[in-house]
Coordinates of C-alpha atoms in Angstrom, one line a residue:
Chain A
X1 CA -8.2 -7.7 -12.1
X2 CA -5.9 -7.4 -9.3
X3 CA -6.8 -10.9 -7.6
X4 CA -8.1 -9.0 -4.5
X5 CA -11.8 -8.7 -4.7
X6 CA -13.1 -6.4 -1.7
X7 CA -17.2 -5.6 -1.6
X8 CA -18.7 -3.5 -1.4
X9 CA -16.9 -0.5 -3.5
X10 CA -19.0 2.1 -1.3
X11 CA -20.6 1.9 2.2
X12 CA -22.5 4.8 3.8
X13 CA -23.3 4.0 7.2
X14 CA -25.1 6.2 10.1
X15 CA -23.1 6.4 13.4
X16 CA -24.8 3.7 15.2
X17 CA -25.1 0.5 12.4
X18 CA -23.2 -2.3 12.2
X19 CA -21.6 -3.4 8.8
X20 CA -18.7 -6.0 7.5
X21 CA -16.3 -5.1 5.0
X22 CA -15.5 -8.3 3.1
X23 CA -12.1 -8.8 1.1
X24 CA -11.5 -12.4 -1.0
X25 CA -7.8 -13.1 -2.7
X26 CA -7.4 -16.3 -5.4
X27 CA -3.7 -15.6 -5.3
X28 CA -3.1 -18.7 -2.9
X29 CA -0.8 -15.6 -0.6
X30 CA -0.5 -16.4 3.4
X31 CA -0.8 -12.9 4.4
X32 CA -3.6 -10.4 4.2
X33 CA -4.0 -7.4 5.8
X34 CA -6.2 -4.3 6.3
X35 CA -5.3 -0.6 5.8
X36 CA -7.0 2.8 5.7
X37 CA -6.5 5.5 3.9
X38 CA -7.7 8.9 4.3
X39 CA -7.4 12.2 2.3
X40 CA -3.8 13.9 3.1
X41 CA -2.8 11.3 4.7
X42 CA -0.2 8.3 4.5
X43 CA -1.6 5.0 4.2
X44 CA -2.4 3.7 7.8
X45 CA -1.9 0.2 8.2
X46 CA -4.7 -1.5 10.6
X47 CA -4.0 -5.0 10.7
X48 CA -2.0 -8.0 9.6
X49 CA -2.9 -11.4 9.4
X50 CA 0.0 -14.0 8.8
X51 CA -1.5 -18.1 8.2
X52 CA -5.1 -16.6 9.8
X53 CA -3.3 -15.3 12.9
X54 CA -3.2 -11.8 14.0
X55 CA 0.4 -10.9 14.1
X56 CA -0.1 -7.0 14.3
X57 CA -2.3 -4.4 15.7
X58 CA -1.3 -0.6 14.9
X59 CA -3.6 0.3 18.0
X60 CA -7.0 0.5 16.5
X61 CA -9.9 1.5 17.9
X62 CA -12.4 -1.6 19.3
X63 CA -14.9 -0.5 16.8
X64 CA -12.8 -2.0 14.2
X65 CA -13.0 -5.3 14.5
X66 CA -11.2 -7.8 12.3
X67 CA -11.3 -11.7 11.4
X68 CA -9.8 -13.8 9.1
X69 CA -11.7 -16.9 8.9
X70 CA -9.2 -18.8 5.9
X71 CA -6.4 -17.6 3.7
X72 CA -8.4 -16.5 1.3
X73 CA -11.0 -14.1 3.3
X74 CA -10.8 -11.3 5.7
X75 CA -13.2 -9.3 7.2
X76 CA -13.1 -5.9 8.8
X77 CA -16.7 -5.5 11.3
X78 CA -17.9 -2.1 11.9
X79 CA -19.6 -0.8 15.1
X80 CA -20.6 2.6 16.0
X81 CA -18.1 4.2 14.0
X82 CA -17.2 8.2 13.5
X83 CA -17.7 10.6 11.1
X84 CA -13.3 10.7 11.1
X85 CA -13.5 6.8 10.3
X86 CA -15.1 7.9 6.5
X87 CA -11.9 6.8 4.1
X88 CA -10.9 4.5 2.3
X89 CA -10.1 1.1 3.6
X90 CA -8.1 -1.5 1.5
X91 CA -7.4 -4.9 2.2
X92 CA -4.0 -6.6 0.5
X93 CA -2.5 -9.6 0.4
X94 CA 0.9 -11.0 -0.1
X95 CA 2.9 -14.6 -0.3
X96 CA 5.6 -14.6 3.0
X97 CA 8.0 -17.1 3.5
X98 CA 8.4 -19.0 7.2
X99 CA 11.6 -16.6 7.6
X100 CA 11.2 -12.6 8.4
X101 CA 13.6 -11.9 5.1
X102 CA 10.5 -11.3 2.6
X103 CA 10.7 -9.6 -0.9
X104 CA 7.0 -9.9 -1.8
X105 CA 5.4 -7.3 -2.4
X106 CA 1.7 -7.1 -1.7
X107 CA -1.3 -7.3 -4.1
X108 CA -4.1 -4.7 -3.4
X109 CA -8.2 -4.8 -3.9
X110 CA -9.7 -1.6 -5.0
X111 CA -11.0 -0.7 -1.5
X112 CA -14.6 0.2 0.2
X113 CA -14.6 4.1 0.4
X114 CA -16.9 4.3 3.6
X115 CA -18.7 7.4 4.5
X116 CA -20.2 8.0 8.3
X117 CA -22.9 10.1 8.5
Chain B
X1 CA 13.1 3.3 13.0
X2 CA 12.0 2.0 9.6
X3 CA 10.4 5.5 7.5
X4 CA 9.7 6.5 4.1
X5 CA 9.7 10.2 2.9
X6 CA 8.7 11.2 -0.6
X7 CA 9.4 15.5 -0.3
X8 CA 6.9 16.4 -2.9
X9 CA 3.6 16.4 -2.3
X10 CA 2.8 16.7 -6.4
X11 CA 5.1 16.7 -9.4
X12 CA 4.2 18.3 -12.6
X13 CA 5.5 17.5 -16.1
X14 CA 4.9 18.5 -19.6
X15 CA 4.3 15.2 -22.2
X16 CA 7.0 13.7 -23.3
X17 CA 9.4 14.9 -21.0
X18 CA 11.4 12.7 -18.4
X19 CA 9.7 12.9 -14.9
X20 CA 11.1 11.9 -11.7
X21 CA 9.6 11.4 -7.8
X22 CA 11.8 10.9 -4.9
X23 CA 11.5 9.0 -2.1
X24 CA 14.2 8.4 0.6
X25 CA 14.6 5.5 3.7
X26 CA 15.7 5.1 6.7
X27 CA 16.0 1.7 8.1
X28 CA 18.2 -0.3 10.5
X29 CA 19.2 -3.1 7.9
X30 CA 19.5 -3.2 3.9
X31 CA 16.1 -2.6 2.6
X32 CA 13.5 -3.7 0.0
X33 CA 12.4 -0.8 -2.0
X34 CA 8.8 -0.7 -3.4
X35 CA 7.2 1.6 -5.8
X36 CA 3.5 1.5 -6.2
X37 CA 1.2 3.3 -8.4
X38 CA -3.1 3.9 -7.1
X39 CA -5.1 5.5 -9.7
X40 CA -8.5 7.3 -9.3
X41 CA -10.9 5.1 -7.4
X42 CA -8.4 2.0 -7.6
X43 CA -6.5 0.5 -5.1
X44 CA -2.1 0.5 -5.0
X45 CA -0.6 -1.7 -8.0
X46 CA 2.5 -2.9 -8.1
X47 CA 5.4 -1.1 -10.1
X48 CA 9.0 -2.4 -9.3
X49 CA 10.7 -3.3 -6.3
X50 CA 14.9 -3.4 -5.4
X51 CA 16.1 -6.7 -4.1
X52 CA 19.9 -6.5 -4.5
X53 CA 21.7 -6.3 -7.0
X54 CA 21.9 -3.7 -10.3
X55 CA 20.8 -0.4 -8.9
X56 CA 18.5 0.5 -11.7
X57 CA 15.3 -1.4 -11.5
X58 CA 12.8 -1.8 -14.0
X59 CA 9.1 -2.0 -13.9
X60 CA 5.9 -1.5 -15.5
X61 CA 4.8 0.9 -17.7
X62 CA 8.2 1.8 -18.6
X63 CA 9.2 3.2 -15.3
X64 CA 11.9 2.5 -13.5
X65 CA 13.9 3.6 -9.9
X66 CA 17.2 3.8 -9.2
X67 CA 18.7 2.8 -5.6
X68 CA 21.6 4.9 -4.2
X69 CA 22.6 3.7 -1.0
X70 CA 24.9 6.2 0.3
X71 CA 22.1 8.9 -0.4
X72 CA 19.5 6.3 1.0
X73 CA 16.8 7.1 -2.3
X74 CA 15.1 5.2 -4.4
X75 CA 13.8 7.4 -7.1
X76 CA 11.4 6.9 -9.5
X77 CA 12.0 8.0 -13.0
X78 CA 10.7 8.0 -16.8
X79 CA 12.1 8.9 -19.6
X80 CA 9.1 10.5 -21.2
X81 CA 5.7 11.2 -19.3
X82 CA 2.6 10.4 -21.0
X83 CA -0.8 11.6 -19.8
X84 CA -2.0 8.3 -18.6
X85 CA 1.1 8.4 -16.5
X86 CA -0.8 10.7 -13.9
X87 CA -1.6 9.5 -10.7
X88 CA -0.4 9.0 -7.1
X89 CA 2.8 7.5 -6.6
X90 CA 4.3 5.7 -2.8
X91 CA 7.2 4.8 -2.3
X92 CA 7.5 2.2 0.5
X93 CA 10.0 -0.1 2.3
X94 CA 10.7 -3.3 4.5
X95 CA 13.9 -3.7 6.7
X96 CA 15.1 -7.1 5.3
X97 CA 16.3 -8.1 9.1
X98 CA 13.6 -6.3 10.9
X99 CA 10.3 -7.7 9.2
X100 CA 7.5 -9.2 10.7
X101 CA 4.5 -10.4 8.9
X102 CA 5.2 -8.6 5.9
X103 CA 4.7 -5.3 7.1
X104 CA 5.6 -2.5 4.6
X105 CA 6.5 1.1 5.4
X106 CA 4.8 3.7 2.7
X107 CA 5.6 7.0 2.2
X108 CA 3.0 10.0 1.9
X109 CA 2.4 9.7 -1.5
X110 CA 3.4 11.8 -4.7
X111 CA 0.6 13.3 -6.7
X112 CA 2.0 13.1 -10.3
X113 CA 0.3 15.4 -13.0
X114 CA 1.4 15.4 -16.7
X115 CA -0.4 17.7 -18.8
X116 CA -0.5 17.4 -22.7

């Protein structure tokens, strides 16, 4: 139990559909954020949200849309994705202090391995 | 600009021997060194980290890194391997003056293999 719950563990989704990815964290952090990562490649990190505010955007597509509604939840909305969008996407979360000079490290769920058909 | 580079894609190791992966940095200010651990179907755990301090860091599992910082690594190392240990390994890193939001860099990733 990792305190980062993210459902569901597998999505298969056609081209056109529309889906959320859901992740919740009891860890009481400030910070959550949304990566993705695919096979051979480095994890790619999507988004950052710092006390429910977007503070970072790695230029992702609009069909990735993100909101963080709380603290504790943060969503990741699918629309009319492509097959190179199948990976797996993880959601973390970490405790960060008002100043930029953090140490924490961050707390990941188990992910939502999507598949576009 | 902040980066990560662990040179080996996968590391193998016999049981019971000592194992090491590497990872080197590159940042503008004194980093924070991170090791993680992600196991089959399971998202990144948290190993160790290197806040200031003694340069040999210990973590979970009975791993533990060392931080030179005239050679800019941060190596991962165990004294003997078990099976279990196998899994993929990332290094990653945050600029302590050049952070915002928490962002970490990661590395590529080390596929670790230890066979009996």
């Amino acid at each position: 139990e990792t305190g980062v719950t993210q459902t569901p563990r597998h999505l298969v989704m056609g081209m056109t559909n529309k889906k959320s990815l859901k992740c919740e964290q009891h860890l009481g952090h400030n910070a959550m954020y949304w990566y993705k990562q695919s096979a051979k490649k480095p994890l790619e990190l999507m988004f950052v949200y710092s006390l429910e505010e977007r503070v970072e955007n790695n230029s992702v597509p609009s069909r990735f849309s993100p909101e963080c509604p709380n603290s504790s939840h943060l969503f990741l909305h699918l629309h009319t994705l492509q097959p190179e969008d199948s990976a797996l996407y993880l959601c973390a979360s970490s405790q960060e202090p008002p100043s930029a000079n953090s140490n924490q490290p961050q707390h990941f769920g188990d992910g939502t391995r999507l598949s576009i058909l | 600009a902040q980066s990560v580079a662990q040179p080996e894609d996968q590391v193998n190791v016999a049981e019971g021997n000592p194992l090491t992966v590497k990872c080197t940095y590159s940042v503008s200010g004194n980093p924070y060194l991170f090791w993680y651990v992600q196991y089959p179907n399971r998202g990144l755990q948290f190993l160790l980290k290197y806040i200031t301090g003694d340069n040999l860091v210990k973590g979970s599992y009975g791993f533990e890194a060392e931080f030179n910082k005239s050679q800019t690594s941060f190596h991962l190392k165990k004294p003997s391997a078990l099976v279990s240990d196998s899994a993929l390994y990332f290094c990653a890193v945050r600029d302590r003056l050049y952070n915002q939001g928490g962002k970490l860099i990661f590395g590529q990733g080390t596929e670790l293999s230890v066979k009996p």
